Coordinates of C-alpha atoms in Angstrom, one line a residue:
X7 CA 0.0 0.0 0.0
X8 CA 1.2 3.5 -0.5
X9 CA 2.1 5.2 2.5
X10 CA 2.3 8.9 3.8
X11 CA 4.2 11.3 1.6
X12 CA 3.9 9.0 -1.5
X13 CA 1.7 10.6 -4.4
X14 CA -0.1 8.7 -7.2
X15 CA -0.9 9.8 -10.2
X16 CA -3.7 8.7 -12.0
X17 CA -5.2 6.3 -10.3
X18 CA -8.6 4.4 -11.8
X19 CA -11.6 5.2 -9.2
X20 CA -14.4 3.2 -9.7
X21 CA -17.7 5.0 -8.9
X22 CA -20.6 2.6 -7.2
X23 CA -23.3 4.8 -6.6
X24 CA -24.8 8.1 -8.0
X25 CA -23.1 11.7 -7.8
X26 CA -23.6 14.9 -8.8
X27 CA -22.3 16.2 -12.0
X28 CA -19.8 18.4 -10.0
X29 CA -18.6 15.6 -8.0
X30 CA -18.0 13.3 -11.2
X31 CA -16.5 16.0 -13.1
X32 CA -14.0 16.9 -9.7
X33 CA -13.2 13.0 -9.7
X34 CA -12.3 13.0 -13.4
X35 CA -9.9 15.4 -12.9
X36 CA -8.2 13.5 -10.3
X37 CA -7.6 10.0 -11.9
X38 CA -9.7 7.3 -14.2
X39 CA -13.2 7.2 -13.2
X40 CA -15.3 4.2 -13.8
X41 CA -19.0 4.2 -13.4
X42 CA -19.7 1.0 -13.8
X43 CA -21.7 -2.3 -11.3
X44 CA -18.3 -4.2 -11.7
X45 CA -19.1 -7.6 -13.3
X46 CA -16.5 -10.8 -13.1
X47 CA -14.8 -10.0 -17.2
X48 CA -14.5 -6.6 -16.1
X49 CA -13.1 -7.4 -13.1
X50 CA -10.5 -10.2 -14.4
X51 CA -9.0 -7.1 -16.8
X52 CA -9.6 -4.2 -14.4
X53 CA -9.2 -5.3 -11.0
X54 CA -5.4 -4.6 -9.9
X55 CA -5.9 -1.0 -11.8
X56 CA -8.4 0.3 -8.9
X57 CA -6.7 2.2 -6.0
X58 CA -10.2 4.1 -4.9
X59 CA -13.9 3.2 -4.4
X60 CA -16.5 6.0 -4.2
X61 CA -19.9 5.2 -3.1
X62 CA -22.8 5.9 -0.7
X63 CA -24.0 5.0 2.5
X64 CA -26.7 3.0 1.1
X65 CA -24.6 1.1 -1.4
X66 CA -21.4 0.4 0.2
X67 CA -19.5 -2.1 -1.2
X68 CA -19.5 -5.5 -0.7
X69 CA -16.6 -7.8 0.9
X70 CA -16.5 -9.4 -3.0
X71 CA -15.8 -7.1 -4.6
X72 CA -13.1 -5.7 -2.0
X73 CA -11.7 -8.9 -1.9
X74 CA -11.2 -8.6 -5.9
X75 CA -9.7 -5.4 -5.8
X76 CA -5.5 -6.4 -4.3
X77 CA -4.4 -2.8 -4.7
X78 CA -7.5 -0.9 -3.3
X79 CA -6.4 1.8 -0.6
X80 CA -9.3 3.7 -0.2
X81 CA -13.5 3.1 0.1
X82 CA -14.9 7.0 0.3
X83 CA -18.1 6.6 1.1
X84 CA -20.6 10.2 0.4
X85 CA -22.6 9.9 3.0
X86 CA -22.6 9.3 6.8
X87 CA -23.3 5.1 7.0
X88 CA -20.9 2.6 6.5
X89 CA -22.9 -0.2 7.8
X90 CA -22.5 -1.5 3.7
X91 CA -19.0 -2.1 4.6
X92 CA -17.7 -5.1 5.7
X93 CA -15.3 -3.1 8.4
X94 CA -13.3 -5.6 10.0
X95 CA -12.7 -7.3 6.5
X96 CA -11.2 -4.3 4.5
X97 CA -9.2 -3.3 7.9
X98 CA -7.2 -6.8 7.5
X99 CA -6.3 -5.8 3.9
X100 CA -5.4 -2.6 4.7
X101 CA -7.7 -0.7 3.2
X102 CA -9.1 3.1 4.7
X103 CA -13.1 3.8 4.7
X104 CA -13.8 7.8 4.8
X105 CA -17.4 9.4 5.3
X106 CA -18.8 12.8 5.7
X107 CA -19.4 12.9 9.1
X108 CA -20.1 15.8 10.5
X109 CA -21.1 18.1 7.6
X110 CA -24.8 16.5 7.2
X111 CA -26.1 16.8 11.0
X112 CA -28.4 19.7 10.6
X113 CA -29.5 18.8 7.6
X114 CA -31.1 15.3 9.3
X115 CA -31.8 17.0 12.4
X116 CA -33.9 19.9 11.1
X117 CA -35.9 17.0 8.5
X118 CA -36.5 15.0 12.2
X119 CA -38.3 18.5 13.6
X120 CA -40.0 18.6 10.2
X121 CA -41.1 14.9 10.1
X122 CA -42.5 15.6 13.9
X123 CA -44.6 18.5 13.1
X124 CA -45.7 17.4 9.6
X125 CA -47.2 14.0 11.4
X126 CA -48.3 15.7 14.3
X127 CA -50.2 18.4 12.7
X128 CA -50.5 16.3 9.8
X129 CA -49.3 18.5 6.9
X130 CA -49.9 16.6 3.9
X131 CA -53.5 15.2 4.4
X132 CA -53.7 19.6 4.8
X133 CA -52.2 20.7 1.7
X134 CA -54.3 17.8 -0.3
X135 CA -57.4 19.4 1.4
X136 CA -56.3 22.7 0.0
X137 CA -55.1 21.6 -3.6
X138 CA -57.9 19.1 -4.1
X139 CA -60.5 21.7 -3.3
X140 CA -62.2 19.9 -0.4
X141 CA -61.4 23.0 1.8
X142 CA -64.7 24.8 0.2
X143 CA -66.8 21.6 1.5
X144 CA -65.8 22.0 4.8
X145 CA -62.6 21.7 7.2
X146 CA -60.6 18.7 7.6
X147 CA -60.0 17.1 11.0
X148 CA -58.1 18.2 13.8
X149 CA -54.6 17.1 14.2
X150 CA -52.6 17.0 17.4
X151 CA -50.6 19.5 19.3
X152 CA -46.5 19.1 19.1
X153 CA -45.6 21.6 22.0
X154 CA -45.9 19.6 25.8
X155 CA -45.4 16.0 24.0
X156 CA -42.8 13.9 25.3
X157 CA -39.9 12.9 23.1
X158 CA -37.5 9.9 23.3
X159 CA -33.8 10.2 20.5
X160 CA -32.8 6.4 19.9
X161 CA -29.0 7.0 19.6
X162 CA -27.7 10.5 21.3
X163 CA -24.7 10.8 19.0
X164 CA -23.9 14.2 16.7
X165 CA -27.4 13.8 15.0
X166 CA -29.4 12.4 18.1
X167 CA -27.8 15.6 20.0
X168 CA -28.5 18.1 16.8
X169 CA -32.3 16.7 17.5
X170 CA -32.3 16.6 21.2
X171 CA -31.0 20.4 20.7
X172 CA -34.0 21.4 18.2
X173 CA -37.0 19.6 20.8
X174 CA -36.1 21.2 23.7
X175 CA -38.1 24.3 22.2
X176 CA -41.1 21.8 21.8
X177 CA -40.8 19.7 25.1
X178 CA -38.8 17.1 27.1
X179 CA -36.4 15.4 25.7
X180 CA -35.2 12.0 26.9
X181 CA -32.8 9.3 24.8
X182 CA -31.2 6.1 25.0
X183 CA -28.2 4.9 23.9
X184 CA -25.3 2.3 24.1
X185 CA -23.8 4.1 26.9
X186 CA -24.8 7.7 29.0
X187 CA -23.4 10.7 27.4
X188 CA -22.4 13.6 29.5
X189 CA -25.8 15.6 29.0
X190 CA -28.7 17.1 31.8
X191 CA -31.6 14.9 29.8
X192 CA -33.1 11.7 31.2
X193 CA -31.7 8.2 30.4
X194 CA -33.4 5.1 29.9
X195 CA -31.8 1.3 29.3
X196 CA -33.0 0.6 26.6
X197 CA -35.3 1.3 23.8
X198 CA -38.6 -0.1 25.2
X199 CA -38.0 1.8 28.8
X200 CA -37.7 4.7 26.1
X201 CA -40.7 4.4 24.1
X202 CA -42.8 3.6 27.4
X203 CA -42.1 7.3 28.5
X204 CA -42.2 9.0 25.4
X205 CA -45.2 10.6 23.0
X206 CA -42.6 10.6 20.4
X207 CA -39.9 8.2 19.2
X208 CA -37.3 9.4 17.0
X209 CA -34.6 7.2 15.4
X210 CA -31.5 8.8 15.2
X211 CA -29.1 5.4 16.0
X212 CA -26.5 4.2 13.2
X213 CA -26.7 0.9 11.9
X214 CA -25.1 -2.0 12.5
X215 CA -25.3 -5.7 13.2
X216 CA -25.9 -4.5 17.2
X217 CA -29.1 -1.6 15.9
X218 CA -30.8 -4.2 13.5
X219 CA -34.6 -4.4 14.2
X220 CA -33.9 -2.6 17.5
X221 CA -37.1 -1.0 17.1
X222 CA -38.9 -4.7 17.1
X223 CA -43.1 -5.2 17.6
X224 CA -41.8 -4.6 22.0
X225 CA -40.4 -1.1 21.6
X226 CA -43.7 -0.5 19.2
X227 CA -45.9 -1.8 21.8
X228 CA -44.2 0.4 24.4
X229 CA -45.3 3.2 22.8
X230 CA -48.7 2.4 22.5
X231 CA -51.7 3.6 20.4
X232 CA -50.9 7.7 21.3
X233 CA -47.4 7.2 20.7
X234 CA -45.8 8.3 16.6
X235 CA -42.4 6.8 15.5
X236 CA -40.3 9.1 13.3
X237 CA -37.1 7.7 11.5
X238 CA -33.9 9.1 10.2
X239 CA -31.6 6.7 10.9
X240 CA -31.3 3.7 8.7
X241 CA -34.4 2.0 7.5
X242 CA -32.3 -1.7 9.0
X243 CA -32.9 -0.3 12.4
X244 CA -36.7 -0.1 12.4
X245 CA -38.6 -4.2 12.0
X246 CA -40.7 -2.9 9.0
X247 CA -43.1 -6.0 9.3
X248 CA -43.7 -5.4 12.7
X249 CA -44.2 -1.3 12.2
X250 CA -46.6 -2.2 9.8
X251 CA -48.8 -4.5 11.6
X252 CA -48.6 -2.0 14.8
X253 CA -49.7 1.0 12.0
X254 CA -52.5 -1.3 10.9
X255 CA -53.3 -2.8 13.9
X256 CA -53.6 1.0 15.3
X257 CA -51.1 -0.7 18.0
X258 CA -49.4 2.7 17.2
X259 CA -50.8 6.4 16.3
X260 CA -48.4 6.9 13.2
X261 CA -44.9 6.8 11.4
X262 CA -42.6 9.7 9.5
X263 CA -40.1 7.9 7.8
X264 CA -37.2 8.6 6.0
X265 CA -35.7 5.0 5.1
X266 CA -37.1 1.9 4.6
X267 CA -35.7 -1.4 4.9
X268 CA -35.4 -2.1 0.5
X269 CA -35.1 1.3 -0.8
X270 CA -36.5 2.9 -2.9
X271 CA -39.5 -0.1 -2.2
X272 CA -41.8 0.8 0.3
X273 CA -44.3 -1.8 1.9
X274 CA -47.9 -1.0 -0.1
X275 CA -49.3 -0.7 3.5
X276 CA -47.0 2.2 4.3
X277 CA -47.8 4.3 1.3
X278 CA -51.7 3.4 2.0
X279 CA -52.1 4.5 5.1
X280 CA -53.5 8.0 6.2
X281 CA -51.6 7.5 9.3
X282 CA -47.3 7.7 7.8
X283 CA -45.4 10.8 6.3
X284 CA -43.2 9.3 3.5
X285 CA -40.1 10.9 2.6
X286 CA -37.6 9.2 0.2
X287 CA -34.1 9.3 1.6
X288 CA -34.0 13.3 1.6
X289 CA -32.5 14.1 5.1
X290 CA -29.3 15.2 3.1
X291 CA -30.6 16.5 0.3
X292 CA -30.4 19.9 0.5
X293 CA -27.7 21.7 -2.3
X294 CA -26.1 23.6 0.3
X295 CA -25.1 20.0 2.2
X296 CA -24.8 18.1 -0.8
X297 CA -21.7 20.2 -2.0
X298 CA -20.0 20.4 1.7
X299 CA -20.3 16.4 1.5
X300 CA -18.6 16.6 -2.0
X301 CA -16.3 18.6 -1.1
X302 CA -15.2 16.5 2.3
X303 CA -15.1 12.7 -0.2
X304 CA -12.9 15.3 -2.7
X305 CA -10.5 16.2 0.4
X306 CA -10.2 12.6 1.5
X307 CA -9.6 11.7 -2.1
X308 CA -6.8 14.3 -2.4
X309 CA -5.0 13.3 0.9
X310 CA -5.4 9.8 0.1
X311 CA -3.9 10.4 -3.6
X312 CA -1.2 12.7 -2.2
X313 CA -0.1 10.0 1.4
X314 CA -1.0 12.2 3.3
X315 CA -3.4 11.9 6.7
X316 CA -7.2 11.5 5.7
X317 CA -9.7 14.5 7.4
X318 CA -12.4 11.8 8.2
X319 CA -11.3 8.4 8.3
X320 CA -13.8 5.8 9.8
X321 CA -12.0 4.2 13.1
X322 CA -11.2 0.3 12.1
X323 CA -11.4 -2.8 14.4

């Protein structure tokens, strides 16, 4: 592997996932770029030529194809997850994983608040009342009141504490976590002590093998038939089967979600109901964010190409 101070000059970069015309044009002018879903010919006649993966949090790249690649140095992943990674497998062949922490967390926070008080007051079962015309028939129901509910944040990391930060205005704010963080706000054990003593359950956990279906049919029952489950995390850490049985079942009052377990598919009974707020994937997706994230995969690009120390490099096993 090339090491600190040791530059390399056109190096082939093979792109897994979508980017913006800026970043592809930025990552052309830094080495060979490859958009392609690498199959085994290409492979056999490409494979020792690729030094640099870029790809998102919800692609990844699998342990295959990182084990094809025997000169790959760097995976730089546009986005904040890196549960698509196999991490302890590209750590024992020496191979560096980069995100974007950091420059996303108000983005997800402030689309949490949103997804709260678009449920709550339920906003788009409003604006179809206005656009359809059904306003001049009469008003629609009431919805609920966010101010005085009582909100639990699954995971008080940088985005957990971005949210926790933003409800405070709106109510008390409790979380749980894997450990207690050094913060005046209520702890619970674990996710079902959480949902018990919350109105509202927001998601805000990474995921992992440990996070998988940590929201299960328990924590849903916890909350109970008042209680709303908002999601920005990862659709993995959510059990979609047993959220929608507790949404049909009315175990539950409602969902905002973000991700989903197979996106961009969303369970039919998800979309149906009158009782979710559906959002695909957006918590980043703002132009202003989208270009700082850019920019930070460019940065550990350059230091990578140039052996020099990366700005956000994931810790390995």
């Amino acid at each position: 592997m090339t090491g600190f101070g040791e530059v390399m000059t056109n190096p082939m970069i093979l792109q897994l996932s979508p980017m913006s015309a800026d970043l592809e044009a930025a990552l052309d002018a830094r080495g060979e770029r490859v958009r392609i879903d690498p199959d085994p010919a290409w492979l056999a006649a490409n494979a020792e030529r690729v030094r640099v993966i870029v790809t998102g949090g919800q692609t990844g790249a699998s342990r295959g194809l990182v084990e094809a690649l025997p000169n790959l140095g760097l995976i730089a992943i546009n986005g904040v997850g890196y549960d698509k990674v196999d991490i302890g497998h590209v750590a024992a062949r020496g191979v560096t994983v980069t995100n974007t922490l950091g420059v996303l967390t108000d983005d997800v926070a402030d689309l949490a608040i949103g997804l709260v008080i678009g449920l709550l007051r339920d906003l788009p079962r409003a604006d179809a009342h206005v656009r359809s015309s059904a306003w001049v028939n009469g008003d629609m129901p009431f919805a609920r009141k966010v101010t005085g509910r009582r909100f639990g944040i699954v995971g008080l990391g940088r985005i957990g504490s971005a949210i926790a930060d933003r409800l405070r205005a709106f109510g008390p704010v409790a979380y749980t976590g894997r450990s207690r963080k050094p913060v005046e706000l209520p702890f619970h054990a674990d996710a079902a002590a959480l949902a018990t003593a919350s109105d509202v359950l927001i998601v805000a956990a990474a995921a992992s093998a440990e996070t998988r279906h940590l929201i299960d049919s328990r924590v849903l029952e916890a909350l109970g038939p008042g209680g709303v489950l908002v999601n920005v995390a990862r659709g993995s850490v959510v059990d979609e089967d047993a959220l929608v049985e507790a949404i049909r079942e009315r175990r539950i009052a409602g969902a905002a979600l973000d991700v989903f377990a197979d996106e961009p598919n969303v369970p039919a009974a998800l979309i149906d109901s009158d009782r979710t707020m559906l959002t695909p994937h957006i918590a980043s997706a703002t132009v202003e964010t989208r270009a700082a994230m850019a920019a930070l995969v460019l940065d550990n690009i350059d230091a990578f190409l140039a052996g020099r120390p990366l700005p956000t490099p994931i810790p390995l096993p």
